[in-house]
PDB file of C-alpha atoms in Angstrom:
ATOM      1  CA  MET A  16      70.542   0.906  20.435  1.00  0.00           C
ATOM      2  CA  THR A  17      68.957   4.302  19.720  1.00  0.00           C
ATOM      3  CA  THR A  18      70.564   7.167  17.907  1.00  0.00           C
ATOM      4  CA  ASP A  19      70.105  10.688  19.288  1.00  0.00           C
ATOM      5  CA  THR A  20      69.181  12.968  16.351  1.00  0.00           C
ATOM      6  CA  THR A  21      68.597  16.081  18.447  1.00  0.00           C
ATOM      7  CA  PRO A  22      70.563  18.978  17.044  1.00  0.00           C
ATOM      8  CA  PRO A  23      73.471  20.276  19.077  1.00  0.00           C
ATOM      9  CA  GLY A  24      71.696  23.527  19.786  1.00  0.00           C
ATOM     10  CA  GLY A  25      68.714  21.769  21.396  1.00  0.00           C
ATOM     11  CA  PRO A  26      65.277  21.003  20.043  1.00  0.00           C
ATOM     12  CA  THR A  27      63.897  23.340  17.399  1.00  0.00           C
ATOM     13  CA  ARG A  28      60.541  25.085  17.961  1.00  0.00           C
ATOM     14  CA  THR A  29      58.076  25.768  15.248  1.00  0.00           C
ATOM     15  CA  ASP A  30      56.631  29.328  15.643  1.00  0.00           C
ATOM     16  CA  THR A  31      52.979  29.137  14.707  1.00  0.00           C
ATOM     17  CA  THR A  32      52.210  32.807  15.546  1.00  0.00           C
ATOM     18  CA  PRO A  33      51.019  34.578  12.412  1.00  0.00           C
ATOM     19  CA  PRO A  34      53.041  37.634  11.499  1.00  0.00           C
ATOM     20  CA  VAL A  35      51.507  40.974  12.495  1.00  0.00           C
ATOM     21  CA  ALA A  36      50.622  43.043   9.489  1.00  0.00           C
ATOM     22  CA  LYS A  37      51.849  46.573   9.605  1.00  0.00           C
ATOM     23  CA  ALA A  38      49.142  49.260   9.472  1.00  0.00           C
ATOM     24  CA  SER A  39      49.075  51.404   6.395  1.00  0.00           C
ATOM     25  CA  PRO A  40      49.799  55.145   6.668  1.00  0.00           C
ATOM     26  CA  ARG A  41      46.108  55.927   5.999  1.00  0.00           C
ATOM     27  CA  THR A  42      45.052  53.643   8.821  1.00  0.00           C
ATOM     28  CA  LEU A  43      47.525  55.278  11.173  1.00  0.00           C
ATOM     29  CA  ALA A  44      46.276  58.686  10.138  1.00  0.00           C
ATOM     30  CA  TRP A  45      42.692  57.746  10.900  1.00  0.00           C
ATOM     31  CA  GLN A  46      43.720  56.304  14.239  1.00  0.00           C
ATOM     32  CA  ARG A  47      45.413  59.578  15.140  1.00  0.00           C
ATOM     33  CA  ARG A  48      42.321  61.536  14.046  1.00  0.00           C
ATOM     34  CA  ARG A  49      40.075  59.366  16.224  1.00  0.00           C
ATOM     35  CA  ARG A  50      42.361  59.823  19.225  1.00  0.00           C
ATOM     36  CA  SER A  51      42.440  63.556  18.662  1.00  0.00           C
ATOM     37  CA  ALA A  52      38.634  63.679  18.354  1.00  0.00           C
ATOM     38  CA  ALA A  53      38.305  61.696  21.593  1.00  0.00           C
ATOM     39  CA  ARG A  54      40.694  64.102  23.372  1.00  0.00           C
ATOM     40  CA  PHE A  55      38.826  67.088  22.016  1.00  0.00           C
ATOM     41  CA  TRP A  56      35.447  65.760  23.248  1.00  0.00           C
ATOM     42  CA  ALA A  57      36.901  64.853  26.660  1.00  0.00           C
ATOM     43  CA  HIS A  58      38.051  68.476  27.082  1.00  0.00           C
ATOM     44  CA  TYR A  59      34.978  70.029  25.495  1.00  0.00           C
ATOM     45  CA  ARG A  60      32.498  68.296  27.776  1.00  0.00           C
ATOM     46  CA  THR A  61      34.219  69.892  30.790  1.00  0.00           C
ATOM     47  CA  HIS A  62      32.828  73.271  29.572  1.00  0.00           C
ATOM     48  CA  ARG A  63      29.268  73.457  30.901  1.00  0.00           C
ATOM     49  CA  ALA A  64      28.398  76.554  28.854  1.00  0.00           C
ATOM     50  CA  GLY A  65      29.677  74.836  25.718  1.00  0.00           C
ATOM     51  CA  LEU A  66      27.539  71.787  26.424  1.00  0.00           C
ATOM     52  CA  VAL A  67      24.441  73.939  26.945  1.00  0.00           C
ATOM     53  CA  GLY A  68      25.132  75.728  23.655  1.00  0.00           C
ATOM     54  CA  LEU A  69      25.664  72.426  21.831  1.00  0.00           C
ATOM     55  CA  ALA A  70      22.413  71.001  23.236  1.00  0.00           C
ATOM     56  CA  VAL A  71      20.473  74.075  22.101  1.00  0.00           C
ATOM     57  CA  LEU A  72      22.007  73.853  18.619  1.00  0.00           C
ATOM     58  CA  VAL A  73      21.199  70.181  18.319  1.00  0.00           C
ATOM     59  CA  LEU A  74      17.577  70.981  19.304  1.00  0.00           C
ATOM     60  CA  PHE A  75      17.266  73.752  16.706  1.00  0.00           C
ATOM     61  CA  ALA A  76      18.921  71.639  14.041  1.00  0.00           C
ATOM     62  CA  ALA A  77      16.468  68.820  14.734  1.00  0.00           C
ATOM     63  CA  VAL A  78      13.564  71.270  14.537  1.00  0.00           C
ATOM     64  CA  ALA A  79      14.841  72.640  11.205  1.00  0.00           C
ATOM     65  CA  LEU A  80      15.412  69.202   9.651  1.00  0.00           C
ATOM     66  CA  THR A  81      12.028  67.884  10.690  1.00  0.00           C
ATOM     67  CA  ALA A  82      10.081  71.023   9.722  1.00  0.00           C
ATOM     68  CA  PRO A  83       8.590  69.475   6.580  1.00  0.00           C
ATOM     69  CA  LEU A  84       7.171  66.677   8.656  1.00  0.00           C
ATOM     70  CA  THR A  85       6.010  68.716  11.667  1.00  0.00           C
ATOM     71  CA  VAL A  86       4.543  71.870  10.086  1.00  0.00           C
ATOM     72  CA  GLY A  87       4.442  71.053   6.382  1.00  0.00           C
ATOM     73  CA  SER A  88       5.820  72.987   3.434  1.00  0.00           C
ATOM     74  CA  ASP A  89       2.551  74.891   2.914  1.00  0.00           C
ATOM     75  CA  VAL A  90       2.760  76.719   6.194  1.00  0.00           C
ATOM     76  CA  SER A  91       4.215  79.782   4.380  1.00  0.00           C
ATOM     77  CA  SER A  92       1.398  79.917   1.828  1.00  0.00           C
ATOM     78  CA  VAL A  93      -0.616  83.101   2.010  1.00  0.00           C
ATOM     79  CA  THR A  94      -3.673  81.643   0.266  1.00  0.00           C
ATOM     80  CA  GLY A  95      -5.837  79.485   2.472  1.00  0.00           C
ATOM     81  CA  ALA A  96      -4.385  80.659   5.774  1.00  0.00           C
ATOM     82  CA  PRO A  97      -5.991  78.728   8.640  1.00  0.00           C
ATOM     83  CA  GLY A  98      -6.595  81.689  10.993  1.00  0.00           C
ATOM     84  CA  ARG A  99      -7.675  85.298  11.160  1.00  0.00           C
ATOM     85  CA  PRO A 100      -5.050  88.059  10.706  1.00  0.00           C
ATOM     86  CA  LEU A 101      -3.201  89.004  13.883  1.00  0.00           C
ATOM     87  CA  GLN A 102      -5.044  86.530  16.075  1.00  0.00           C
ATOM     88  CA  HIS A 103      -3.941  86.332  19.711  1.00  0.00           C
ATOM     89  CA  PRO A 104      -2.178  83.188  20.968  1.00  0.00           C
ATOM     90  CA  SER A 105      -4.699  80.432  21.658  1.00  0.00           C
ATOM     91  CA  GLY A 106      -4.966  76.669  21.851  1.00  0.00           C
ATOM     92  CA  GLY A 107      -5.159  76.339  18.077  1.00  0.00           C
ATOM     93  CA  PHE A 108      -2.350  78.873  17.479  1.00  0.00           C
ATOM     94  CA  PRO A 109       0.107  78.819  20.383  1.00  0.00           C
ATOM     95  CA  LEU A 110       2.026  81.822  19.092  1.00  0.00           C
ATOM     96  CA  GLY A 111      -0.883  83.514  17.332  1.00  0.00           C
ATOM     97  CA  THR A 112      -1.088  84.386  13.638  1.00  0.00           C
ATOM     98  CA  ASP A 113       0.622  86.922  11.374  1.00  0.00           C
ATOM     99  CA  ARG A 114      -1.013  89.615   9.300  1.00  0.00           C
ATOM    100  CA  PHE A 115      -2.099  87.038   6.702  1.00  0.00           C
ATOM    101  CA  GLY A 116      -3.602  84.608   9.231  1.00  0.00           C
ATOM    102  CA  ARG A 117      -0.750  82.101   9.009  1.00  0.00           C
ATOM    103  CA  ASN A 118       0.280  80.018  12.050  1.00  0.00           C
ATOM    104  CA  LEU A 119       3.199  81.905  13.556  1.00  0.00           C
ATOM    105  CA  LEU A 120       4.585  78.843  15.354  1.00  0.00           C
ATOM    106  CA  GLY A 121       4.837  77.046  12.008  1.00  0.00           C
ATOM    107  CA  LEU A 122       6.518  80.085  10.407  1.00  0.00           C
ATOM    108  CA  VAL A 123       9.099  80.265  13.146  1.00  0.00           C
ATOM    109  CA  VAL A 124       9.860  76.561  12.787  1.00  0.00           C
ATOM    110  CA  TRP A 125      10.064  76.792   9.028  1.00  0.00           C
ATOM    111  CA  GLY A 126      12.154  79.962   9.218  1.00  0.00           C
ATOM    112  CA  SER A 127      14.788  78.173  11.204  1.00  0.00           C
ATOM    113  CA  ARG A 128      15.777  76.283   8.067  1.00  0.00           C
ATOM    114  CA  ILE A 129      16.595  79.442   6.110  1.00  0.00           C
ATOM    115  CA  SER A 130      18.261  81.335   8.948  1.00  0.00           C
ATOM    116  CA  LEU A 131      20.530  78.433   9.955  1.00  0.00           C
ATOM    117  CA  LEU A 132      21.394  77.639   6.333  1.00  0.00           C
ATOM    118  CA  VAL A 133      22.267  81.216   5.435  1.00  0.00           C
ATOM    119  CA  GLY A 134      24.266  81.674   8.651  1.00  0.00           C
ATOM    120  CA  LEU A 135      26.238  78.498   8.062  1.00  0.00           C
ATOM    121  CA  LEU A 136      26.995  79.076   4.400  1.00  0.00           C
ATOM    122  CA  ALA A 137      27.881  82.748   4.896  1.00  0.00           C
ATOM    123  CA  ALA A 138      30.207  81.896   7.775  1.00  0.00           C
ATOM    124  CA  VAL A 139      31.946  79.183   5.769  1.00  0.00           C
ATOM    125  CA  LEU A 140      32.428  81.570   2.847  1.00  0.00           C
ATOM    126  CA  SER A 141      33.749  84.311   5.080  1.00  0.00           C
ATOM    127  CA  VAL A 142      36.207  82.026   6.894  1.00  0.00           C
ATOM    128  CA  ALA A 143      37.327  80.428   3.614  1.00  0.00           C
ATOM    129  CA  ILE A 144      38.185  83.863   2.163  1.00  0.00           C
ATOM    130  CA  GLY A 145      39.883  84.985   5.365  1.00  0.00           C
ATOM    131  CA  ALA A 146      41.907  81.755   5.638  1.00  0.00           C
ATOM    132  CA  LEU A 147      43.047  81.979   2.013  1.00  0.00           C
ATOM    133  CA  VAL A 148      44.124  85.628   2.360  1.00  0.00           C
ATOM    134  CA  GLY A 149      45.769  85.054   5.752  1.00  0.00           C
ATOM    135  CA  ILE A 150      47.793  81.974   4.757  1.00  0.00           C
ATOM    136  CA  THR A 151      48.994  83.417   1.450  1.00  0.00           C
ATOM    137  CA  ALA A 152      49.850  86.779   2.993  1.00  0.00           C
ATOM    138  CA  GLY A 153      51.729  85.129   5.819  1.00  0.00           C
ATOM    139  CA  HIS A 154      53.612  82.796   3.477  1.00  0.00           C
ATOM    140  CA  PHE A 155      54.628  85.012   0.546  1.00  0.00           C
ATOM    141  CA  ARG A 156      55.048  88.302   2.457  1.00  0.00           C
ATOM    142  CA  GLY A 157      56.692  91.100   0.522  1.00  0.00           C
ATOM    143  CA  ALA A 158      54.623  93.290  -1.801  1.00  0.00           C
ATOM    144  CA  TYR A 159      51.801  90.777  -2.047  1.00  0.00           C
ATOM    145  CA  ALA A 160      51.343  90.687   1.728  1.00  0.00           C
ATOM    146  CA  THR A 161      51.463  94.508   1.944  1.00  0.00           C
ATOM    147  CA  VAL A 162      48.732  94.917  -0.712  1.00  0.00           C
ATOM    148  CA  MET A 163      46.502  92.193   0.857  1.00  0.00           C
ATOM    149  CA  MET A 164      46.847  93.601   4.332  1.00  0.00           C
ATOM    150  CA  ARG A 165      45.987  97.120   3.114  1.00  0.00           C
ATOM    151  CA  ILE A 166      42.830  95.688   1.462  1.00  0.00           C
ATOM    152  CA  THR A 167      42.038  93.914   4.725  1.00  0.00           C
ATOM    153  CA  ASP A 168      42.512  97.078   6.686  1.00  0.00           C
ATOM    154  CA  TRP A 169      40.131  98.884   4.314  1.00  0.00           C
ATOM    155  CA  PHE A 170      37.440  96.254   4.885  1.00  0.00           C
ATOM    156  CA  LEU A 171      38.065  96.453   8.631  1.00  0.00           C
ATOM    157  CA  VAL A 172      37.469 100.181   8.890  1.00  0.00           C
ATOM    158  CA  MET A 173      34.397 100.116   6.598  1.00  0.00           C
ATOM    159  CA  PRO A 174      31.087  99.214   8.349  1.00  0.00           C
ATOM    160  CA  THR A 175      30.288  95.617   7.481  1.00  0.00           C
ATOM    161  CA  LEU A 176      26.543  96.202   7.474  1.00  0.00           C
ATOM    162  CA  VAL A 177      26.871  99.163   5.090  1.00  0.00           C
ATOM    163  CA  LEU A 178      28.888  97.081   2.637  1.00  0.00           C
ATOM    164  CA  ALA A 179      26.467  94.211   2.884  1.00  0.00           C
ATOM    165  CA  ILE A 180      23.504  96.519   2.254  1.00  0.00           C
ATOM    166  CA  ALA A 181      25.264  98.040  -0.765  1.00  0.00           C
ATOM    167  CA  LEU A 182      25.915  94.611  -2.279  1.00  0.00           C
ATOM    168  CA  ALA A 183      22.379  93.392  -1.541  1.00  0.00           C
ATOM    169  CA  THR A 184      21.001  96.549  -3.178  1.00  0.00           C
ATOM    170  CA  VAL A 185      22.867  96.316  -6.470  1.00  0.00           C
ATOM    171  CA  MET A 186      22.287  92.567  -6.848  1.00  0.00           C
ATOM    172  CA  SER A 187      19.105  90.550  -7.168  1.00  0.00           C
ATOM    173  CA  ARG A 188      17.192  89.757  -3.992  1.00  0.00           C
ATOM    174  CA  SER A 189      17.900  86.141  -3.335  1.00  0.00           C
ATOM    175  CA  LEU A 190      19.445  83.851  -0.711  1.00  0.00           C
ATOM    176  CA  GLY A 191      22.646  83.634  -2.772  1.00  0.00           C
ATOM    177  CA  THR A 192      22.903  87.440  -2.695  1.00  0.00           C
ATOM    178  CA  VAL A 193      22.506  87.524   1.106  1.00  0.00           C
ATOM    179  CA  ILE A 194      25.109  84.781   1.598  1.00  0.00           C
ATOM    180  CA  LEU A 195      27.553  86.550  -0.763  1.00  0.00           C
ATOM    181  CA  ALA A 196      26.980  89.926   0.801  1.00  0.00           C
ATOM    182  CA  ILE A 197      27.670  88.620   4.320  1.00  0.00           C
ATOM    183  CA  GLY A 198      30.603  86.414   3.296  1.00  0.00           C
ATOM    184  CA  VAL A 199      32.592  88.934   1.276  1.00  0.00           C
ATOM    185  CA  THR A 200      32.275  91.657   3.921  1.00  0.00           C
ATOM    186  CA  SER A 201      33.064  89.792   7.120  1.00  0.00           C
ATOM    187  CA  TRP A 202      36.367  87.983   6.377  1.00  0.00           C
ATOM    188  CA  PRO A 203      39.044  90.579   7.469  1.00  0.00           C
ATOM    189  CA  THR A 204      39.099  89.551  11.148  1.00  0.00           C
ATOM    190  CA  THR A 205      39.726  85.904  10.165  1.00  0.00           C
ATOM    191  CA  ALA A 206      42.462  86.982   7.711  1.00  0.00           C
ATOM    192  CA  ARG A 207      44.303  88.891  10.378  1.00  0.00           C
ATOM    193  CA  LEU A 208      44.149  86.028  12.868  1.00  0.00           C
ATOM    194  CA  VAL A 209      45.216  83.391  10.341  1.00  0.00           C
ATOM    195  CA  ARG A 210      48.078  85.512   9.025  1.00  0.00           C
ATOM    196  CA  ALA A 211      49.447  85.932  12.568  1.00  0.00           C
ATOM    197  CA  GLN A 212      49.217  82.190  13.099  1.00  0.00           C
ATOM    198  CA  THR A 213      50.839  81.514   9.754  1.00  0.00           C
ATOM    199  CA  LEU A 214      53.824  83.733  10.602  1.00  0.00           C
ATOM    200  CA  ALA A 215      54.247  81.884  13.881  1.00  0.00           C
ATOM    201  CA  VAL A 216      54.124  78.445  12.153  1.00  0.00           C
ATOM    202  CA  GLU A 217      56.563  79.424   9.412  1.00  0.00           C
ATOM    203  CA  SER A 218      59.138  80.529  11.929  1.00  0.00           C
ATOM    204  CA  ARG A 219      59.534  76.971  13.272  1.00  0.00           C
ATOM    205  CA  PRO A 220      62.570  74.871  12.305  1.00  0.00           C
ATOM    206  CA  TYR A 221      60.683  72.099  10.486  1.00  0.00           C
ATOM    207  CA  ILE A 222      59.502  74.611   7.903  1.00  0.00           C
ATOM    208  CA  GLU A 223      63.115  75.405   7.083  1.00  0.00           C
ATOM    209  CA  ARG A 224      63.865  71.697   6.774  1.00  0.00           C
ATOM    210  CA  ALA A 225      60.881  71.302   4.458  1.00  0.00           C
ATOM    211  CA  ARG A 226      62.236  74.070   2.247  1.00  0.00           C
ATOM    212  CA  ALA A 227      65.716  72.567   2.281  1.00  0.00           C
ATOM    213  CA  LEU A 228      64.313  69.217   1.150  1.00  0.00           C
ATOM    214  CA  GLY A 229      62.672  70.858  -1.831  1.00  0.00           C
ATOM    215  CA  GLY A 230      59.165  71.535  -0.548  1.00  0.00           C
ATOM    216  CA  GLY A 231      57.383  74.106  -2.734  1.00  0.00           C
ATOM    217  CA  HIS A 232      54.977  76.813  -1.728  1.00  0.00           C
ATOM    218  CA  ALA A 233      51.881  74.668  -2.139  1.00  0.00           C
ATOM    219  CA  HIS A 234      53.448  71.811  -0.172  1.00  0.00           C
ATOM    220  CA  ILE A 235      54.403  74.041   2.711  1.00  0.00           C
ATOM    221  CA  MET A 236      51.010  75.830   2.878  1.00  0.00           C
ATOM    222  CA  LEU A 237      48.820  72.717   2.455  1.00  0.00           C
ATOM    223  CA  ARG A 238      50.861  70.118   4.375  1.00  0.00           C
ATOM    224  CA  HIS A 239      52.380  72.205   7.185  1.00  0.00           C
ATOM    225  CA  VAL A 240      50.678  75.562   7.599  1.00  0.00           C
ATOM    226  CA  LEU A 241      47.028  74.632   6.992  1.00  0.00           C
ATOM    227  CA  PRO A 242      46.865  71.765   9.545  1.00  0.00           C
ATOM    228  CA  ASN A 243      48.299  74.103  12.180  1.00  0.00           C
ATOM    229  CA  VAL A 244      45.837  76.907  11.518  1.00  0.00           C
ATOM    230  CA  MET A 245      42.762  74.650  11.157  1.00  0.00           C
ATOM    231  CA  PRO A 246      41.970  74.722  14.929  1.00  0.00           C
ATOM    232  CA  LEU A 247      41.843  78.534  14.712  1.00  0.00           C
ATOM    233  CA  VAL A 248      39.744  78.365  11.539  1.00  0.00           C
ATOM    234  CA  LEU A 249      37.290  75.966  13.232  1.00  0.00           C
ATOM    235  CA  ALA A 250      36.881  78.137  16.286  1.00  0.00           C
ATOM    236  CA  GLN A 251      36.446  81.247  14.103  1.00  0.00           C
ATOM    237  CA  THR A 252      33.779  79.484  12.021  1.00  0.00           C
ATOM    238  CA  THR A 253      31.616  78.697  15.052  1.00  0.00           C
ATOM    239  CA  LEU A 254      31.915  82.308  16.181  1.00  0.00           C
ATOM    240  CA  MET A 255      31.159  83.655  12.701  1.00  0.00           C
ATOM    241  CA  ILE A 256      27.910  81.663  12.358  1.00  0.00           C
ATOM    242  CA  SER A 257      26.196  83.658  15.049  1.00  0.00           C
ATOM    243  CA  SER A 258      27.337  86.942  13.461  1.00  0.00           C
ATOM    244  CA  SER A 259      26.112  85.699  10.067  1.00  0.00           C
ATOM    245  CA  ILE A 260      22.695  84.799  11.461  1.00  0.00           C
ATOM    246  CA  LEU A 261      22.392  88.282  13.001  1.00  0.00           C
ATOM    247  CA  ALA A 262      23.521  89.895   9.762  1.00  0.00           C
ATOM    248  CA  GLU A 263      20.940  87.874   7.768  1.00  0.00           C
ATOM    249  CA  ALA A 264      18.259  88.921  10.177  1.00  0.00           C
ATOM    250  CA  THR A 265      19.303  92.552   9.884  1.00  0.00           C
ATOM    251  CA  LEU A 266      19.271  92.503   6.048  1.00  0.00           C
ATOM    252  CA  ALA A 267      15.913  90.768   5.994  1.00  0.00           C
ATOM    253  CA  PHE A 268      14.503  93.244   8.548  1.00  0.00           C
ATOM    254  CA  LEU A 269      15.670  96.103   6.297  1.00  0.00           C
ATOM    255  CA  GLY A 270      13.937  94.490   3.309  1.00  0.00           C
ATOM    256  CA  MET A 271      17.134  93.285   1.587  1.00  0.00           C
ATOM    257  CA  GLY A 272      16.388  89.552   1.934  1.00  0.00           C
ATOM    258  CA  ASP A 273      14.634  87.135  -0.328  1.00  0.00           C
ATOM    259  CA  PRO A 274      10.902  87.933  -0.246  1.00  0.00           C
ATOM    260  CA  THR A 275       9.970  84.440  -1.472  1.00  0.00           C
ATOM    261  CA  VAL A 276      11.302  82.566   1.594  1.00  0.00           C
ATOM    262  CA  VAL A 277      10.484  82.663   5.291  1.00  0.00           C
ATOM    263  CA  SER A 278      13.267  83.539   7.746  1.00  0.00           C
ATOM    264  CA  TRP A 279      13.365  84.942  11.292  1.00  0.00           C
ATOM    265  CA  GLY A 280      14.505  88.305   9.990  1.00  0.00           C
ATOM    266  CA  GLY A 281      11.803  88.267   7.369  1.00  0.00           C
ATOM    267  CA  LEU A 282       9.187  87.674  10.040  1.00  0.00           C
ATOM    268  CA  LEU A 283      10.446  90.658  11.944  1.00  0.00           C
ATOM    269  CA  GLN A 284      10.239  92.768   8.779  1.00  0.00           C
ATOM    270  CA  ASP A 285       6.665  91.579   8.207  1.00  0.00           C
ATOM    271  CA  ALA A 286       5.833  92.519  11.771  1.00  0.00           C
ATOM    272  CA  ARG A 287       7.262  96.016  11.284  1.00  0.00           C
ATOM    273  CA  GLU A 288       5.293  96.497   8.061  1.00  0.00           C
ATOM    274  CA  ALA A 289       2.120  95.345   9.813  1.00  0.00           C
ATOM    275  CA  GLY A 290       2.610  97.864  12.634  1.00  0.00           C
ATOM    276  CA  ALA A 291       3.002  95.272  15.339  1.00  0.00           C
ATOM    277  CA  VAL A 292       5.109  97.604  17.456  1.00  0.00           C
ATOM    278  CA  SER A 293       2.562 100.432  17.572  1.00  0.00           C
ATOM    279  CA  SER A 294      -0.448  98.157  17.896  1.00  0.00           C
ATOM    280  CA  GLY A 295       1.076  96.020  20.660  1.00  0.00           C
ATOM    281  CA  ASP A 296       1.004  92.705  18.829  1.00  0.00           C
ATOM    282  CA  TRP A 297       3.903  91.327  20.850  1.00  0.00           C
ATOM    283  CA  TRP A 298       3.451  87.691  19.680  1.00  0.00           C
ATOM    284  CA  TYR A 299       4.390  88.802  16.180  1.00  0.00           C
ATOM    285  CA  LEU A 300       7.795  90.182  17.275  1.00  0.00           C
ATOM    286  CA  VAL A 301       8.897  88.192  20.316  1.00  0.00           C
ATOM    287  CA  PRO A 302       9.168  84.549  18.971  1.00  0.00           C
ATOM    288  CA  PRO A 303      11.447  85.248  15.989  1.00  0.00           C
ATOM    289  CA  GLY A 304      13.484  87.716  18.044  1.00  0.00           C
ATOM    290  CA  ILE A 305      14.016  85.185  20.826  1.00  0.00           C
ATOM    291  CA  ALA A 306      14.904  82.480  18.338  1.00  0.00           C
ATOM    292  CA  ILE A 307      17.595  84.695  16.792  1.00  0.00           C
ATOM    293  CA  ALA A 308      19.010  85.651  20.189  1.00  0.00           C
ATOM    294  CA  VAL A 309      19.062  82.061  21.532  1.00  0.00           C
ATOM    295  CA  VAL A 310      20.732  80.585  18.434  1.00  0.00           C
ATOM    296  CA  ALA A 311      23.333  83.385  18.284  1.00  0.00           C
ATOM    297  CA  LEU A 312      24.088  82.905  21.987  1.00  0.00           C
ATOM    298  CA  ALA A 313      24.389  79.130  21.545  1.00  0.00           C
ATOM    299  CA  PHE A 314      26.830  79.490  18.676  1.00  0.00           C
ATOM    300  CA  THR A 315      28.839  81.944  20.767  1.00  0.00           C
ATOM    301  CA  LEU A 316      29.002  79.567  23.716  1.00  0.00           C
ATOM    302  CA  CYS A 317      30.145  76.724  21.463  1.00  0.00           C
ATOM    303  CA  GLY A 318      32.723  78.916  19.799  1.00  0.00           C
ATOM    304  CA  ARG A 319      34.178  80.053  23.054  1.00  0.00           C
ATOM    305  CA  ALA A 320      34.370  76.490  24.296  1.00  0.00           C
ATOM    306  CA  VAL A 321      36.054  75.277  21.120  1.00  0.00           C
ATOM    307  CA  GLU A 322      38.499  78.149  21.255  1.00  0.00           C
ATOM    308  CA  SER A 323      39.340  77.315  24.836  1.00  0.00           C
ATOM    309  CA  VAL A 324      39.883  73.639  24.098  1.00  0.00           C
ATOM    310  CA  LEU A 325      42.061  74.231  21.026  1.00  0.00           C
ATOM    311  CA  ASN A 326      44.057  76.998  22.659  1.00  0.00           C
ATOM    312  CA  PRO A 327      44.149  76.530  26.457  1.00  0.00           C
ATOM    313  CA  ARG A 328      46.528  79.526  26.825  1.00  0.00           C
ATOM    314  CA  LEU A 329      43.609  81.866  26.178  1.00  0.00           C
ATOM    315  CA  GLY A 330      42.291  81.064  29.596  1.00  0.00           C
ATOM    316  CA  VAL A 331      38.660  81.302  28.650  1.00  0.00           C
ATOM    317  CA  GLU A 332      36.433  80.770  31.652  1.00  0.00           C
ATOM    318  CA  ARG A 333      34.285  77.611  31.569  1.00  0.00           C
TER     319      ARG A 333
END
């Protein structure tokens, strides 16, 4: 005789499925960032002009990074120049030589390092100053905002190039001076845009809830306002780089740059001093000028595409 030992509720099952570990907040944040980056790229690649600009920038960045390997660091040396002064383009010198007999193709390649570096750093400095002024003026308001906006208006009405020349004149001639002169004179537009966006963000209900829960000024600006204005800051940075490259070329052309380094603007200044315009030495002027124009256009195309992706309401044409 057998005894049924089955429980009244039926046979029990042993669950061998391991428990699913919950993702940490940092992991979730990285997952959201990856999804956002994927969505951004999916929208960005629909802009043909933006893709063309990005391809051109990648090409110039590769040329600048590999310049020590392709042309060598001694290409800018005046002593021991390989060619005759102002030699026409030929098989040995595809872009001819400068007034010292240096290979102009190598100088243009080497100059891309300085021009791109100065443009990038000056744009970052300019946008950082503008974002700081815009966020704080939009958050605190009152007398502080009034004073900061009047200062911003003063910088807006003053010619940027004149201020940059004045700073470059009173300070030592170096790359740091050029970066500082461009950065501290070109931030007002960014400050205006960021302040308007900050005012729009702080009018939303969740900012009031953050204040009611005890969020301080730093918490609100860093955790709520800054993430919402970052897309605008990113788009403004890409647009500012092209302006910074043009400003650096202008300062170098006027003799305000660092004479110890080679840049595209410095090459134009050398060509002017050598009388390339009057003597018809077109190969001395055209290559650095085209390089400046192409890079500035590429950054502008990328900036417009980024701006259109991050703010579709602008209706920027693709």
